[in-house]
Short mmCIF file of C-alpha atoms in Angstrom, two decimals:
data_model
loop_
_atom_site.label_atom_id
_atom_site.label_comp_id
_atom_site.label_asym_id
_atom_site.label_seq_id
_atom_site.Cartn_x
_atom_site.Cartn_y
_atom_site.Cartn_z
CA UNK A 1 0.00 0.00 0.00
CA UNK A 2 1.52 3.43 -0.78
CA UNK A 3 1.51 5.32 1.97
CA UNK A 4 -0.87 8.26 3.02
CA UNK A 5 0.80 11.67 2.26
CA UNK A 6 0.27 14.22 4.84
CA UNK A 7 -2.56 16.12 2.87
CA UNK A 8 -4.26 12.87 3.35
CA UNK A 9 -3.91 13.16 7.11
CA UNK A 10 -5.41 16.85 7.04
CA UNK A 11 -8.22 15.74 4.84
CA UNK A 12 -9.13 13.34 7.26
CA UNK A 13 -8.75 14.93 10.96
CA UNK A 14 -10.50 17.58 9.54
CA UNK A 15 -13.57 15.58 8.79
CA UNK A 16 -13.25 13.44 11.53
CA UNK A 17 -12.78 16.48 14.03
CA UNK A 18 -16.73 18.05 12.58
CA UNK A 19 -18.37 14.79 11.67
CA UNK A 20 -19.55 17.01 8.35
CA UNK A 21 -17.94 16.87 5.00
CA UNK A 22 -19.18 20.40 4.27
CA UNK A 23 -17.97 22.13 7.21
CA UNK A 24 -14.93 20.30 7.02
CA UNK A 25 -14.38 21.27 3.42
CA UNK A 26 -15.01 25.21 4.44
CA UNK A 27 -12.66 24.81 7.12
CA UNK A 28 -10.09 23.48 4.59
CA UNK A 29 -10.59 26.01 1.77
CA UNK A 30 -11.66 23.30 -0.67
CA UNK A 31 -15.04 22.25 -2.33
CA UNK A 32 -16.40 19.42 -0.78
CA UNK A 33 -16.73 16.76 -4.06
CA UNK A 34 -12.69 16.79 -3.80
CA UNK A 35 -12.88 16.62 -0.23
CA UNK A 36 -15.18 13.48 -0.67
CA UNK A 37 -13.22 11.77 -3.05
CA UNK A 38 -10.24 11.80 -1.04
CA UNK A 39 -11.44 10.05 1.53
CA UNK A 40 -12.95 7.30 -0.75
CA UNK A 41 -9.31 7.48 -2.51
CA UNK A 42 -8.04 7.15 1.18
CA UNK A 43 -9.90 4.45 2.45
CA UNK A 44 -9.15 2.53 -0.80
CA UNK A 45 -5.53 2.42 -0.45
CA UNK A 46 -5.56 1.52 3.27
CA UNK A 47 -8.23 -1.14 2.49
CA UNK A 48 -10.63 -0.26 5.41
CA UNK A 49 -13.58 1.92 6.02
CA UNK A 50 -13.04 4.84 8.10
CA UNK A 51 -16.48 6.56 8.46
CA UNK A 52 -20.13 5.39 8.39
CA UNK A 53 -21.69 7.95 6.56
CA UNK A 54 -25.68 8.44 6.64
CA UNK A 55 -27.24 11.28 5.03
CA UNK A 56 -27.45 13.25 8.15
CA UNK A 57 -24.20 12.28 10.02
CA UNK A 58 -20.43 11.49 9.73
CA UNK A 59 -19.20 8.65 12.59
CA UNK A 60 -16.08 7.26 12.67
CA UNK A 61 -15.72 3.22 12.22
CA UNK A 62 -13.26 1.52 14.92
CA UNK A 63 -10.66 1.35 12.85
CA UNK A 64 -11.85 5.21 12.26
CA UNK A 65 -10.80 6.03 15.85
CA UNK A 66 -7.49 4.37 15.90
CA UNK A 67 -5.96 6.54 12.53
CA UNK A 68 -7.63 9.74 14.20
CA UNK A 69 -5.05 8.94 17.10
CA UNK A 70 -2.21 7.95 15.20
CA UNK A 71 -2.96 10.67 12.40
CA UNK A 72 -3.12 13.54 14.94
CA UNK A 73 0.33 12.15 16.68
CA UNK A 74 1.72 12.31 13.46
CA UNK A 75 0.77 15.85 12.49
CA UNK A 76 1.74 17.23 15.84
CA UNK A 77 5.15 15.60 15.46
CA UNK A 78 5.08 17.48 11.99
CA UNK A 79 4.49 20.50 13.69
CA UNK A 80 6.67 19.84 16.39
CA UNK A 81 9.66 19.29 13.99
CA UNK A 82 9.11 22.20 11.68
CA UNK A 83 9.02 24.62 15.20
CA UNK A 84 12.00 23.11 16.12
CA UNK A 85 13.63 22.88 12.49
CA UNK A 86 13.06 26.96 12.70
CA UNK A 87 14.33 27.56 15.74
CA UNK A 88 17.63 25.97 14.98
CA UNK A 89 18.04 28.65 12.25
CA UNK A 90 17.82 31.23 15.39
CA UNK A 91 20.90 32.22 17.51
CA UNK A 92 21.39 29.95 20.21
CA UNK A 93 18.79 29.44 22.64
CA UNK A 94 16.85 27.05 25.25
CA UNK A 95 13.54 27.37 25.48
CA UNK A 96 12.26 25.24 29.27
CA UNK A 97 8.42 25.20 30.41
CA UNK A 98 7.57 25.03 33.81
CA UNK A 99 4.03 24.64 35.75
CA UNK A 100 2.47 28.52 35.64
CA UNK A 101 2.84 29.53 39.34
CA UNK A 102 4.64 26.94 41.41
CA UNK A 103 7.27 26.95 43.29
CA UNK A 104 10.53 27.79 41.49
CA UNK A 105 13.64 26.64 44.03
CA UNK A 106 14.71 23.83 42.06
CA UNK A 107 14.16 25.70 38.85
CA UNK A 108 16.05 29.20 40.00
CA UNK A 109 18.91 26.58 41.25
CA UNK A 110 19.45 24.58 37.85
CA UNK A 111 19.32 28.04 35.85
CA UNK A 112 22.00 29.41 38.08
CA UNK A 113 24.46 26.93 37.77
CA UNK A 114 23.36 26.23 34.27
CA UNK A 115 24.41 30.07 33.62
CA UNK A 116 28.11 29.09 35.27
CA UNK A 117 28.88 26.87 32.49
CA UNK A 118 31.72 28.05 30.18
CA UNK A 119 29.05 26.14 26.98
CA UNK A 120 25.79 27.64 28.44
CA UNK A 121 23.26 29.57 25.75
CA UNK A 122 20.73 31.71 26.52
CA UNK A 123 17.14 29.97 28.33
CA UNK A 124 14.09 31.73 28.19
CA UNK A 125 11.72 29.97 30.73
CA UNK A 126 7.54 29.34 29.43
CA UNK A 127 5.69 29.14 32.13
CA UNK A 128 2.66 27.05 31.11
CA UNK A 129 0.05 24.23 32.30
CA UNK A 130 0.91 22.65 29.27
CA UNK A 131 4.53 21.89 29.69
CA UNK A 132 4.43 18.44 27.93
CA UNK A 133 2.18 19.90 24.85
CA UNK A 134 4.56 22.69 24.52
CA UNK A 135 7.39 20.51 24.20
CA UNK A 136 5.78 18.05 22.03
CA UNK A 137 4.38 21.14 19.86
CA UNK A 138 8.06 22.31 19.46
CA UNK A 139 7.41 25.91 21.93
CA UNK A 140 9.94 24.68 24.34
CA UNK A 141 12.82 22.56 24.00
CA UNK A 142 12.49 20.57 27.73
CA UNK A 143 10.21 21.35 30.27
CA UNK A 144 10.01 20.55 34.43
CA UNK A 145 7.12 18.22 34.94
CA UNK A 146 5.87 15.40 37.35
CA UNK A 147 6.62 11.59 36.83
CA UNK A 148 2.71 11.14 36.62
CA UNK A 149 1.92 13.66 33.75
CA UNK A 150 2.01 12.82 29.83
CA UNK A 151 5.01 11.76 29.47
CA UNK A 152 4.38 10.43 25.63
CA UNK A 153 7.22 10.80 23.11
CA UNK A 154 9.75 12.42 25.43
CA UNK A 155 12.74 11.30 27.08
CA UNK A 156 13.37 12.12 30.64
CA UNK A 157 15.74 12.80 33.59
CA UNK A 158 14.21 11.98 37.31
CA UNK A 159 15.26 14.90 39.24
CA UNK A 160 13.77 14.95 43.15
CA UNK A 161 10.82 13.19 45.07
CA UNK A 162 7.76 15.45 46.43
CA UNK A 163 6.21 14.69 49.75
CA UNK A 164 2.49 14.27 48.70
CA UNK A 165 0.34 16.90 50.69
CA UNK A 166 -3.21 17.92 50.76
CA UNK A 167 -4.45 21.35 50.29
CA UNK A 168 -7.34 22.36 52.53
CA UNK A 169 -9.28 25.09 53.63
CA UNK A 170 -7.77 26.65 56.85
CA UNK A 171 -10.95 26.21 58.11
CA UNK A 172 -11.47 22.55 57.06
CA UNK A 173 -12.25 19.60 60.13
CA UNK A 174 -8.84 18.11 58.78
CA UNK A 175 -6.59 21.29 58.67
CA UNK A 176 -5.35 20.55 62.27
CA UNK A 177 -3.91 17.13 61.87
CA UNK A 178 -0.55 16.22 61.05
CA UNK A 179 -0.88 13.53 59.11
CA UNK A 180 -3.63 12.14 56.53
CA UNK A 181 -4.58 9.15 54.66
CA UNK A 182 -6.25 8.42 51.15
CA UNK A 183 -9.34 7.41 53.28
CA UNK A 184 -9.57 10.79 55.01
CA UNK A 185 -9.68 12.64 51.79
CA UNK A 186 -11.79 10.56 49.62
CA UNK A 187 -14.87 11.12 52.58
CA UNK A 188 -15.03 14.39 51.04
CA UNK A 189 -16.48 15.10 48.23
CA UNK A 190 -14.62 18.34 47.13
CA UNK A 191 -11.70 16.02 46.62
CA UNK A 192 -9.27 15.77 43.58
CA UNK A 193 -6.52 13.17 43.38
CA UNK A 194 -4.88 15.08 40.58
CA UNK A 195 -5.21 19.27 40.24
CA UNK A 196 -6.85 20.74 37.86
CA UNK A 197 -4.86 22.40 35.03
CA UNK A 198 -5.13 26.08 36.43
CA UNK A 199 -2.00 28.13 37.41
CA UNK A 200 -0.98 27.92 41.17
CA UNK A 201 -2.49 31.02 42.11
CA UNK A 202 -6.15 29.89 41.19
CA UNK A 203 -5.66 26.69 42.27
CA UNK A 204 -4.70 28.21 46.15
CA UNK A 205 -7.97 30.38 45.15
CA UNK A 206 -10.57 27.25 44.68
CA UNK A 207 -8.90 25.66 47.67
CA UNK A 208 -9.10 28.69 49.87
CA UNK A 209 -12.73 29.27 48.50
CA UNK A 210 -13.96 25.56 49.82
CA UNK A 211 -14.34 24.54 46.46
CA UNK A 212 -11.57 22.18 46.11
CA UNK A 213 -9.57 19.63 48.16
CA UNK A 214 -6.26 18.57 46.32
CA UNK A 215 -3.36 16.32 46.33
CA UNK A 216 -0.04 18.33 45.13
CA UNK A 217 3.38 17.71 45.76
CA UNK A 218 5.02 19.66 49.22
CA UNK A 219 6.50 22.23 46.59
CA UNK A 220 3.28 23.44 46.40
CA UNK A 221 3.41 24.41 50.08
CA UNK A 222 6.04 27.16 49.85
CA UNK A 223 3.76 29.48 48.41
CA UNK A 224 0.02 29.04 50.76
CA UNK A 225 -1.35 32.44 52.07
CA UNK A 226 -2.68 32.25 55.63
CA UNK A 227 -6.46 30.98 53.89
CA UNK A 228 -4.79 27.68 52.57
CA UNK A 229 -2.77 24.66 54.58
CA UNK A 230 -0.72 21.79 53.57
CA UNK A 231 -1.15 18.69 55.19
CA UNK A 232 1.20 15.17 54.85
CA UNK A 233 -0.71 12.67 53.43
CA UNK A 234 0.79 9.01 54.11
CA UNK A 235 0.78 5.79 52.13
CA UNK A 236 0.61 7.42 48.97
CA UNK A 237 3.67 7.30 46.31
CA UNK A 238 5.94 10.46 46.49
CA UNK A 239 5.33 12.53 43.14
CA UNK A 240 8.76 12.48 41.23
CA UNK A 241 9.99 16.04 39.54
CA UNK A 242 11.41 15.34 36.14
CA UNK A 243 12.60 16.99 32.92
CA UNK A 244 11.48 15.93 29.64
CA UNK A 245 12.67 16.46 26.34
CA UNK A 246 11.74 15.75 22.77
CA UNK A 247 12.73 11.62 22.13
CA UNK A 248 16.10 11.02 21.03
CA UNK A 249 17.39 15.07 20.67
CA UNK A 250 20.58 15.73 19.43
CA UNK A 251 20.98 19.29 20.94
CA UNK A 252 24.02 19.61 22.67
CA UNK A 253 23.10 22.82 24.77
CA UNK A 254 19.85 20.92 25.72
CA UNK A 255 22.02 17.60 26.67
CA UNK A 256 24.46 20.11 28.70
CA UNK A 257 21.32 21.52 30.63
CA UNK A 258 20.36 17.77 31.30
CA UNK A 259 23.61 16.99 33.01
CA UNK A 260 23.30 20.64 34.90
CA UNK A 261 19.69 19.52 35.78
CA UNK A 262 21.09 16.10 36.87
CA UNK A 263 23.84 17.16 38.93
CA UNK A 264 22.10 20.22 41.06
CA UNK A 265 19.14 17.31 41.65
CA UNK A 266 22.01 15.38 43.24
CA UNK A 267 23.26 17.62 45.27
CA UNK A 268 19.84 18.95 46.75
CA UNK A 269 19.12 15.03 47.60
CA UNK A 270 22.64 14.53 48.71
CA UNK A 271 22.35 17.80 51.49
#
């Protein structure tokens, strides 16, 4: 089978994304008899049927669902490589993503002693809730993240272990106690085993506000205003900090930020 060129791919995540040949074709810029014919050509060549088509609706077959996934990895890798591709034309620089309002000790640390390195470029620092789309878009060359976000198609260097704590109300029955367990927290139904993806500062907001009850790492405690507290939470798994970069880079000012990255990790653990 010859394989699908890329306009192929567009073709289809566009129809796939509205479920409508005609919208999909306006989106596109094209009529839609080309637009339909394409697919047919499409499905032809790959010898399976990728939508059910009625003469109201568009609905993706199985086998419709699985080349949606694969044919949106593949254009975002696309992306990804032509962002990256133009940056390389660019003086020398490192682009890093970290979470939008965290703490930044670890971070400050790594860029200082990254800066004392006779090799060191420049590092402009994206602060985001996205880190691992930015990176996989190509808008950041390696990003600080947690061991239990998307870690898909990057590479990546454990750095340090978090203490898991909960975020409460200060006036919350549970704000008083030293220690919790999962138990504890699940009895309440504001509860969230994972944050949402808001910035640090709103996320201290909902908390403060009674609307949320969260499990963060103890990072996450450095920066709680007198409305807010942090509480230990035993027998659950310490969240590991890690950077990730794009799978298998060749960038040798991002694989001498690594080893910075590596070695200041080290050293916190070690003291």
């Amino acid at each position: 089978m010859d394989r699908p060129e890329v306009r192929d791919l567009v073709y289809f995540v566009a129809v796939a994304e509205h479920r409508h040949f005609g919208r999909a074709a306006e989106k596109l810029g094209i009529a839609q008899p080309p637009l339909s014919r394409a697919i047919s050509r499409l499905e032809r060549r790959m010898g399976v049927r990728l939508f059910e088509r009625t003469s109201r609706r568009v609905d993706l077959t199985p086998a419709g669902e699985v080349f949606l996934r694969e044919s949106s990895r593949v254009l975002d890798a696309l992306d990804g490589a032509v962002s990256r591709t133009q940056r390389a034309a660019r003086p020398r620089r490192l682009i890093l993503a970290a979470p939008a309002g965290t703490d930044v000790g670890l971070l400050a640390e790594v860029l200082a002693a990254y800066r004392r390195e006779a090799q060191a470029v420049h590092v402009e620092v994206l602060f985001t809730t996205e880190q691992g789309a930015a990176v996989r878009a190509g808008n950041a060359d390696a990003a600080f993240m947690c061991s239990s976000d998307d870690l898909d198609a990057l590479d990546s260097a454990d750095l340090l272990d978090e203490t898991p704590v909960a975020l409460l109300p200060a006036a919350h029955p549970l704000a008083a106690r030293t220690a919790l367990t999962l138990p504890d927290l699940e009895a309440d139904a504001r509860y969230r085993a994972q944050p949402p993806p808001v910035g640090h500062d709103e996320l201290l907001d909902r908390v403060a506000l009674g609307e949320l009850v969260v499990l963060t790492g103890a990072s996450a405690a450095r920066r709680l205003g007198a409305s807010v507290v942090a509480v230990p939470v035993q027998g659950v798994p310490a969240n590991r900090i890690v950077l990730a970069w794009p799978h298998n880079s060749r960038s040798d000012a991002l694989a001498g930020f690594v080893a910075t990255a590596r070695a200041v990790a080290g050293a916190v653990r070690a003291g």
